[in-house]
Structures are given as structure tokens and as C-alpha cells.
Short mmCIF file of C-alpha atoms in Angstrom, two decimals:
data_model
loop_
_atom_site.label_atom_id
_atom_site.label_comp_id
_atom_site.label_asym_id
_atom_site.label_seq_id
_atom_site.Cartn_x
_atom_site.Cartn_y
_atom_site.Cartn_z
CA MET K 1 -6.71 -9.24 11.41
CA LYS K 2 -7.78 -5.62 10.82
CA ARG K 3 -5.25 -4.32 13.30
CA LEU K 4 -2.48 -6.47 11.77
CA LEU K 5 -3.24 -5.31 8.23
CA THR K 6 -3.47 -1.67 9.29
CA THR K 7 -0.23 -1.87 11.26
CA VAL K 8 1.68 -3.58 8.47
CA CYS K 9 0.28 -1.10 5.96
CA ALA K 10 1.30 1.84 8.12
CA ILE K 11 4.81 0.44 8.52
CA ALA K 12 5.42 -0.80 4.98
CA VAL K 13 3.26 1.28 2.65
CA ILE K 14 5.90 3.76 1.64
CA ALA K 15 9.32 2.41 0.82
CA PHE K 16 11.39 4.82 -1.20
CA ALA K 17 13.15 3.37 -4.21
CA PRO K 18 16.94 3.36 -4.44
CA GLY K 19 18.26 6.87 -4.85
CA ALA K 20 15.36 8.48 -3.05
CA ALA K 21 17.76 9.81 -0.44
CA SER K 22 18.82 12.35 -3.02
CA ALA K 23 15.22 13.42 -3.60
CA GLN K 24 16.31 17.04 -3.46
CA SER K 25 17.73 16.62 -6.95
CA SER K 26 14.61 14.88 -8.29
CA SER K 27 11.11 16.30 -8.60
CA ASP K 28 9.49 12.88 -9.22
CA PRO K 29 9.72 10.64 -6.15
CA ALA K 30 9.45 6.88 -6.55
CA ILE K 31 7.11 5.38 -3.96
CA SER K 32 6.42 1.67 -3.58
CA LEU K 33 3.99 -0.44 -1.57
CA VAL K 34 5.57 -3.58 -0.13
CA HIS K 35 3.18 -6.40 0.82
CA GLY K 36 4.61 -8.38 3.71
CA ILE K 37 1.76 -10.55 5.06
CA PRO K 38 2.29 -14.20 4.00
CA GLY K 39 -0.78 -16.05 2.76
CA VAL K 40 -2.99 -12.95 2.40
CA THR K 41 -4.05 -11.28 -0.84
CA VAL K 42 -5.21 -7.70 -0.38
CA ASP K 43 -6.87 -4.83 -2.21
CA ILE K 44 -5.77 -1.24 -1.56
CA VAL K 45 -8.83 0.96 -1.13
CA VAL K 46 -8.84 4.78 -1.14
CA ASP K 47 -12.04 6.67 -0.33
CA GLY K 48 -14.14 3.51 -0.82
CA SER K 49 -12.73 2.64 -4.26
CA VAL K 50 -10.27 -0.15 -4.99
CA VAL K 51 -7.20 1.51 -6.50
CA ILE K 52 -4.95 -1.57 -6.55
CA ASP K 53 -6.44 -5.05 -6.48
CA ASP K 54 -5.21 -8.56 -5.74
CA VAL K 55 -1.83 -7.66 -4.26
CA GLU K 56 -0.11 -10.88 -3.19
CA PHE K 57 2.56 -11.47 -0.54
CA ASP K 58 6.09 -10.37 -1.46
CA THR K 59 4.86 -8.02 -4.19
CA ILE K 60 6.19 -4.50 -4.68
CA VAL K 61 3.66 -2.15 -6.30
CA ASP K 62 4.56 1.27 -7.71
CA ILE K 63 2.28 3.84 -6.09
CA SER K 64 4.18 6.91 -7.27
CA SER K 65 0.95 8.25 -8.80
CA PHE K 66 -0.20 9.07 -5.23
CA ALA K 67 2.88 11.20 -4.45
CA GLY K 68 1.93 14.56 -2.98
CA GLN K 69 -1.62 13.50 -2.13
CA THR K 70 -3.10 13.18 1.34
CA LEU K 71 -4.94 9.87 1.49
CA THR K 72 -7.37 10.32 4.37
CA ASP K 73 -9.34 7.08 3.92
CA LEU K 74 -6.79 4.39 3.04
CA GLU K 75 -7.58 0.74 3.75
CA VAL K 76 -5.86 -2.56 3.12
CA VAL K 77 -8.62 -5.13 2.60
CA ASP K 78 -8.22 -8.91 2.77
CA VAL K 79 -9.85 -10.10 -0.46
CA ALA K 80 -10.83 -13.43 1.13
CA THR K 81 -13.03 -11.74 3.72
CA ASP K 82 -13.59 -8.21 2.35
CA THR K 83 -12.57 -6.80 5.71
CA ALA K 84 -9.96 -4.18 6.45
#
């Protein structure tokens, strides 16, 4: 499950909002997290702290506040098991 969550997170974490292709004209990028694992509710953890909790399948969460940051310890944790 850890490998599946990590893989899906790596593939789907950053989905640019419509119009992001013209980011050269905008200084504020829109970044979204797209949850695509049916039947699993997850928490997004950065550096050991939950930054977004109880994200359910088919939810799009605005994570633009993390734009420009390097997140070195990012985990997607299944809330049912507390495992990444």
C-alpha cells in the first residue's frame, strides 16, 4: 500500500490549474493535489506534521501555498492505518 500511495502521490500531486501553461505571465501559480485512490482517505504530511487531513477520493485540494518550496519529507498517509 505504501508503494501505491507514494507512486500515485508522485504522479498526481501537482496538477496545474487551467491557464497554468501561460505561467510566464503570472507570478502566482495555481497548484492542486488530486486524490485518485478509490476507497482510501489520506492525510498529507510534511516534515512529520499533517498539513492537509482527511482527503477523500476524487477530491482536488488547493496546495498553492507550497509553491516555490522544496518539500523534502512529503508523505501520503492512509488515515485508516496511519501508514504511508
